[in-house]
mmCIF file of C-alpha atoms in Angstrom:
data_model
loop_
_atom_site.group_PDB
_atom_site.id
_atom_site.type_symbol
_atom_site.label_atom_id
_atom_site.label_comp_id
_atom_site.label_asym_id
_atom_site.label_seq_id
_atom_site.Cartn_x
_atom_site.Cartn_y
_atom_site.Cartn_z
ATOM 1 C CA MET A 16 0.000 0.000 0.000
ATOM 2 C CA ASP A 17 1.513 3.281 -1.139
ATOM 3 C CA PHE A 18 -0.648 5.823 0.705
ATOM 4 C CA ASP A 19 -1.884 6.306 4.260
ATOM 5 C CA ILE A 20 -5.332 7.503 3.168
ATOM 6 C CA GLY A 21 -7.451 7.512 0.028
ATOM 7 C CA PHE A 22 -10.389 9.854 -0.582
ATOM 8 C CA LEU A 23 -12.870 8.207 -2.917
ATOM 9 C CA GLY A 24 -14.686 11.317 -4.047
ATOM 10 C CA PHE A 25 -12.928 14.618 -3.464
ATOM 11 C CA GLY A 26 -15.594 17.244 -2.941
ATOM 12 C CA ARG A 27 -15.632 20.068 -0.406
ATOM 13 C CA MET A 28 -15.807 17.912 2.697
ATOM 14 C CA ALA A 29 -13.104 15.487 1.574
ATOM 15 C CA ARG A 30 -10.840 18.420 0.660
ATOM 16 C CA ALA A 31 -11.441 19.973 4.084
ATOM 17 C CA ILE A 32 -10.363 16.751 5.802
ATOM 18 C CA SER A 33 -7.410 16.359 3.438
ATOM 19 C CA GLU A 34 -6.186 19.885 4.110
ATOM 20 C CA GLY A 35 -6.656 19.448 7.871
ATOM 21 C CA LEU A 36 -4.583 16.270 7.874
ATOM 22 C CA ASN A 37 -1.827 18.022 5.971
ATOM 23 C CA ALA A 38 -1.916 21.152 8.143
ATOM 24 C CA THR A 39 -1.573 19.148 11.367
ATOM 25 C CA GLY A 40 1.136 16.923 9.891
ATOM 26 C CA LEU A 41 -0.854 13.769 10.680
ATOM 27 C CA ILE A 42 -0.999 12.727 7.019
ATOM 28 C CA PRO A 43 0.749 15.104 4.594
ATOM 29 C CA PHE A 44 -0.514 15.567 1.043
ATOM 30 C CA ALA A 45 2.282 13.340 -0.267
ATOM 31 C CA ARG A 46 0.745 10.393 1.622
ATOM 32 C CA GLN A 47 -2.784 10.963 0.236
ATOM 33 C CA ILE A 48 -4.433 9.616 -2.914
ATOM 34 C CA VAL A 49 -7.774 10.756 -4.373
ATOM 35 C CA SER A 50 -10.299 9.743 -7.028
ATOM 36 C CA GLY A 51 -13.355 11.381 -8.587
ATOM 37 C CA ARG A 52 -15.708 11.402 -11.556
ATOM 38 C CA ASP A 53 -14.521 14.683 -13.104
ATOM 39 C CA ARG A 54 -11.039 13.675 -14.185
ATOM 40 C CA ALA A 55 -9.938 17.112 -15.380
ATOM 41 C CA ARG A 56 -11.011 18.846 -12.165
ATOM 42 C CA LEU A 57 -9.536 16.066 -10.032
ATOM 43 C CA THR A 58 -6.176 16.276 -11.789
ATOM 44 C CA ALA A 59 -6.081 20.055 -11.425
ATOM 45 C CA THR A 60 -6.963 19.922 -7.724
ATOM 46 C CA ALA A 61 -4.500 17.113 -7.053
ATOM 47 C CA GLY A 62 -1.737 19.034 -8.782
ATOM 48 C CA ARG A 63 -2.488 22.186 -6.797
ATOM 49 C CA LEU A 64 -2.468 20.410 -3.436
ATOM 50 C CA GLY A 65 0.228 17.847 -4.104
ATOM 51 C CA VAL A 66 -1.931 14.754 -3.594
ATOM 52 C CA THR A 67 -1.903 11.834 -6.027
ATOM 53 C CA ALA A 68 -4.793 11.248 -8.431
ATOM 54 C CA ALA A 69 -5.706 7.557 -8.714
ATOM 55 C CA ALA A 70 -6.450 5.954 -12.070
ATOM 56 C CA ASP A 71 -9.890 4.899 -10.774
ATOM 57 C CA ASN A 72 -11.687 3.884 -7.581
ATOM 58 C CA ARG A 73 -10.294 0.351 -7.457
ATOM 59 C CA ASP A 74 -6.760 1.636 -8.005
ATOM 60 C CA LEU A 75 -7.263 3.994 -5.064
ATOM 61 C CA VAL A 76 -8.482 1.201 -2.786
ATOM 62 C CA ARG A 77 -5.578 -1.115 -3.603
ATOM 63 C CA ARG A 78 -3.049 1.635 -2.823
ATOM 64 C CA SER A 79 -4.606 3.020 0.401
ATOM 65 C CA ARG A 80 -4.351 1.927 4.039
ATOM 66 C CA VAL A 81 -7.620 3.718 4.872
ATOM 67 C CA VAL A 82 -10.444 4.492 2.411
ATOM 68 C CA VAL A 83 -12.709 7.490 3.035
ATOM 69 C CA LEU A 84 -15.942 7.684 1.033
ATOM 70 C CA GLY A 85 -16.619 11.270 0.002
ATOM 71 C CA VAL A 86 -19.239 10.574 -2.671
ATOM 72 C CA ASP A 87 -22.875 11.720 -2.609
ATOM 73 C CA PRO A 88 -25.232 9.540 -0.526
ATOM 74 C CA HIS A 89 -27.055 8.136 -3.567
ATOM 75 C CA GLN A 90 -23.723 6.848 -4.942
ATOM 76 C CA VAL A 91 -22.485 5.120 -1.799
ATOM 77 C CA LEU A 92 -23.969 1.631 -2.204
ATOM 78 C CA GLY A 93 -22.952 1.374 -5.850
ATOM 79 C CA VAL A 94 -19.402 2.440 -5.049
ATOM 80 C CA LEU A 95 -19.182 -0.047 -2.166
ATOM 81 C CA GLU A 96 -20.265 -2.873 -4.458
ATOM 82 C CA GLU A 97 -17.610 -1.745 -6.953
ATOM 83 C CA ILE A 98 -14.705 -1.731 -4.475
ATOM 84 C CA GLY A 99 -15.787 -4.432 -2.000
ATOM 85 C CA GLY A 100 -13.603 -7.141 -3.509
ATOM 86 C CA ASP A 101 -10.463 -5.028 -3.209
ATOM 87 C CA LEU A 102 -10.747 -3.933 0.422
ATOM 88 C CA ALA A 103 -8.913 -6.902 1.989
ATOM 89 C CA GLY A 104 -9.135 -5.745 5.599
ATOM 90 C CA ARG A 105 -8.730 -2.040 4.948
ATOM 91 C CA PRO A 106 -11.060 0.173 7.012
ATOM 92 C CA VAL A 107 -13.729 2.034 5.056
ATOM 93 C CA ILE A 108 -14.959 5.332 6.499
ATOM 94 C CA SER A 109 -18.214 6.744 5.138
ATOM 95 C CA MET A 110 -19.118 10.435 5.384
ATOM 96 C CA ALA A 111 -22.477 10.045 3.630
ATOM 97 C CA ALA A 112 -25.569 11.474 5.283
ATOM 98 C CA GLY A 113 -28.548 9.158 5.685
ATOM 99 C CA VAL A 114 -26.830 5.886 4.694
ATOM 100 C CA ASP A 115 -26.688 3.679 7.771
ATOM 101 C CA LEU A 116 -24.266 0.907 8.656
ATOM 102 C CA ALA A 117 -26.778 -1.850 7.962
ATOM 103 C CA ALA A 118 -27.322 -0.700 4.378
ATOM 104 C CA MET A 119 -23.599 -0.371 3.745
ATOM 105 C CA ARG A 120 -22.811 -3.774 5.260
ATOM 106 C CA ARG A 121 -25.252 -5.421 2.857
ATOM 107 C CA ALA A 122 -23.264 -3.991 -0.050
ATOM 108 C CA LEU A 123 -19.909 -5.242 1.268
ATOM 109 C CA PRO A 124 -18.294 -8.627 1.878
ATOM 110 C CA ALA A 125 -18.808 -10.036 5.384
ATOM 111 C CA GLY A 126 -16.250 -8.835 7.890
ATOM 112 C CA THR A 127 -15.436 -5.547 6.181
ATOM 113 C CA ASN A 128 -14.128 -2.991 8.678
ATOM 114 C CA LEU A 129 -16.751 -0.277 8.303
ATOM 115 C CA ILE A 130 -17.011 3.055 10.101
ATOM 116 C CA ARG A 131 -19.721 5.673 9.681
ATOM 117 C CA THR A 132 -19.019 9.355 10.304
ATOM 118 C CA MET A 133 -20.936 12.591 9.935
ATOM 119 C CA PRO A 134 -18.692 15.677 9.841
ATOM 120 C CA ASN A 135 -19.973 19.206 9.400
ATOM 121 C CA MET A 136 -18.691 21.970 7.146
ATOM 122 C CA ALA A 137 -16.854 23.743 9.968
ATOM 123 C CA ALA A 138 -14.199 21.097 9.316
ATOM 124 C CA SER A 139 -13.142 23.366 6.450
ATOM 125 C CA VAL A 140 -11.824 25.860 9.033
ATOM 126 C CA GLY A 141 -10.505 23.284 11.491
ATOM 127 C CA ARG A 142 -13.489 23.638 13.844
ATOM 128 C CA GLY A 143 -15.576 20.690 12.732
ATOM 129 C CA ALA A 144 -17.800 18.431 14.823
ATOM 130 C CA THR A 145 -17.799 14.833 13.600
ATOM 131 C CA LEU A 146 -19.979 11.960 14.814
ATOM 132 C CA ILE A 147 -18.392 8.487 14.650
ATOM 133 C CA CYS A 148 -19.642 4.924 15.059
ATOM 134 C CA ALA A 149 -18.313 1.559 13.898
ATOM 135 C CA ALA A 150 -19.952 -1.594 12.607
ATOM 136 C CA PRO A 151 -19.835 -4.636 14.912
ATOM 137 C CA GLY A 152 -16.486 -6.385 14.737
ATOM 138 C CA CYS A 153 -14.517 -3.356 13.566
ATOM 139 C CA PRO A 154 -11.136 -3.491 15.377
ATOM 140 C CA PRO A 155 -10.525 -0.743 17.962
ATOM 141 C CA GLU A 156 -7.386 0.399 16.150
ATOM 142 C CA HIS A 157 -9.412 1.257 13.041
ATOM 143 C CA LEU A 158 -11.907 3.232 15.096
ATOM 144 C CA GLY A 159 -9.004 5.010 16.776
ATOM 145 C CA ARG A 160 -7.592 5.881 13.373
ATOM 146 C CA ALA A 161 -10.914 7.406 12.362
ATOM 147 C CA ARG A 162 -10.952 9.503 15.535
ATOM 148 C CA ALA A 163 -7.466 10.779 14.755
ATOM 149 C CA ILE A 164 -8.360 11.636 11.153
ATOM 150 C CA PHE A 165 -11.411 13.704 12.061
ATOM 151 C CA GLY A 166 -9.776 15.052 15.197
ATOM 152 C CA ALA A 167 -7.352 16.788 12.845
ATOM 153 C CA VAL A 168 -10.165 19.116 11.768
ATOM 154 C CA GLY A 169 -12.019 19.623 15.050
ATOM 155 C CA LEU A 170 -13.982 17.538 17.527
ATOM 156 C CA ALA A 171 -14.608 13.814 16.992
ATOM 157 C CA VAL A 172 -17.423 12.271 19.076
ATOM 158 C CA ASP A 173 -18.228 8.559 19.450
ATOM 159 C CA LEU A 174 -21.997 8.139 19.329
ATOM 160 C CA ASP A 175 -24.530 5.343 19.039
ATOM 161 C CA GLU A 176 -25.815 5.322 15.468
ATOM 162 C CA LYS A 177 -29.454 5.534 16.587
ATOM 163 C CA LEU A 178 -28.681 9.055 17.878
ATOM 164 C CA PHE A 179 -27.028 10.300 14.690
ATOM 165 C CA ASP A 180 -30.138 12.031 13.342
ATOM 166 C CA VAL A 181 -30.627 13.954 16.580
ATOM 167 C CA ALA A 182 -26.979 14.985 16.780
ATOM 168 C CA VAL A 183 -26.844 16.009 13.115
ATOM 169 C CA ALA A 184 -29.698 18.408 13.802
ATOM 170 C CA VAL A 185 -27.242 20.210 16.095
ATOM 171 C CA SER A 186 -23.888 19.906 14.349
ATOM 172 C CA GLY A 187 -25.117 19.774 10.757
ATOM 173 C CA CYS A 188 -28.007 22.242 10.832
ATOM 174 C CA GLY A 189 -26.918 24.306 13.826
ATOM 175 C CA PRO A 190 -24.505 26.579 11.931
ATOM 176 C CA ALA A 191 -27.400 27.934 9.861
ATOM 177 C CA TYR A 192 -29.182 29.036 13.043
ATOM 178 C CA PHE A 193 -26.071 30.758 14.351
ATOM 179 C CA PHE A 194 -25.566 32.466 10.984
ATOM 180 C CA THR A 195 -29.161 33.741 11.168
ATOM 181 C CA ILE A 196 -28.650 35.088 14.692
ATOM 182 C CA MET A 197 -25.420 36.831 13.709
ATOM 183 C CA GLU A 198 -26.891 38.318 10.559
ATOM 184 C CA SER A 199 -29.926 39.578 12.501
ATOM 185 C CA LEU A 200 -27.691 41.265 15.062
ATOM 186 C CA ILE A 201 -25.629 42.893 12.324
ATOM 187 C CA ARG A 202 -28.684 44.179 10.468
ATOM 188 C CA GLY A 203 -30.249 45.398 13.703
ATOM 189 C CA VAL A 204 -27.325 47.576 14.740
ATOM 190 C CA VAL A 205 -26.815 48.826 11.168
ATOM 191 C CA ARG A 206 -30.380 50.161 11.289
ATOM 192 C CA LEU A 207 -29.373 52.003 14.472
ATOM 193 C CA GLY A 208 -26.470 53.687 12.721
ATOM 194 C CA LEU A 209 -23.374 51.468 12.861
ATOM 195 C CA PRO A 210 -21.483 51.016 9.571
ATOM 196 C CA TRP A 211 -21.887 47.505 8.160
ATOM 197 C CA ASP A 212 -18.188 46.583 8.398
ATOM 198 C CA VAL A 213 -17.991 47.703 12.029
ATOM 199 C CA ALA A 214 -21.214 45.877 12.915
ATOM 200 C CA LYS A 215 -20.040 42.702 11.245
ATOM 201 C CA GLN A 216 -16.665 42.784 12.966
ATOM 202 C CA LEU A 217 -18.210 43.388 16.377
ATOM 203 C CA VAL A 218 -20.865 40.690 16.052
ATOM 204 C CA LEU A 219 -18.572 37.974 14.687
ATOM 205 C CA THR A 220 -15.862 38.682 17.245
ATOM 206 C CA THR A 221 -18.441 38.656 20.034
ATOM 207 C CA ALA A 222 -19.872 35.350 18.797
ATOM 208 C CA LEU A 223 -16.414 33.787 18.601
ATOM 209 C CA GLY A 224 -15.474 35.055 22.049
ATOM 210 C CA SER A 225 -18.738 33.858 23.551
ATOM 211 C CA ALA A 226 -18.223 30.338 22.157
ATOM 212 C CA GLU A 227 -14.679 30.249 23.511
ATOM 213 C CA MET A 228 -15.890 31.392 26.938
ATOM 214 C CA ALA A 229 -18.610 28.713 26.936
ATOM 215 C CA LEU A 230 -16.057 26.011 26.043
ATOM 216 C CA ARG A 231 -13.897 27.041 28.988
#
């Protein structure tokens, strides 16, 4: 195996994780391999970052120690059926919303080391919140590896899969509520006379400081 991690599908979330791993030094770009449907875009992105572009999905799986699925939810089961025969003990980490472990296990050979995660877009700025659970029989070291990968871009939380939908309502949808609150505060004080740039700076800094205070 040539690479420490392979991103099968390299959209915004996968790129955020990739860049976080490189920034922390956990897995530098040179140890990452990626694949995707749009070959021209993939090659351009890979060249810009310094990751390797795989010939196809099966090539990526054969050359990776860990496989991270970054494809759209409706593509997950088809992709798993495509690569299942090449996994040979490698852990597979899904980031797809709404596709549970049971459905993915049916598409894979028995005994596949499968982990389900649900990161949020704050991972793109290193402040993500990622939910993690593993299929029965997945070795602890693979689960630990998943925690380390997503811990590189924020918080990684072990959670029973039956609670994923509830937690995603907080970590996945929550940012939109906070954006609405911040925008409302900005618009409110602008109506009272503050310049927009000053209002924005004050509100965002206050929000950031408040979150940091709450964490402490």
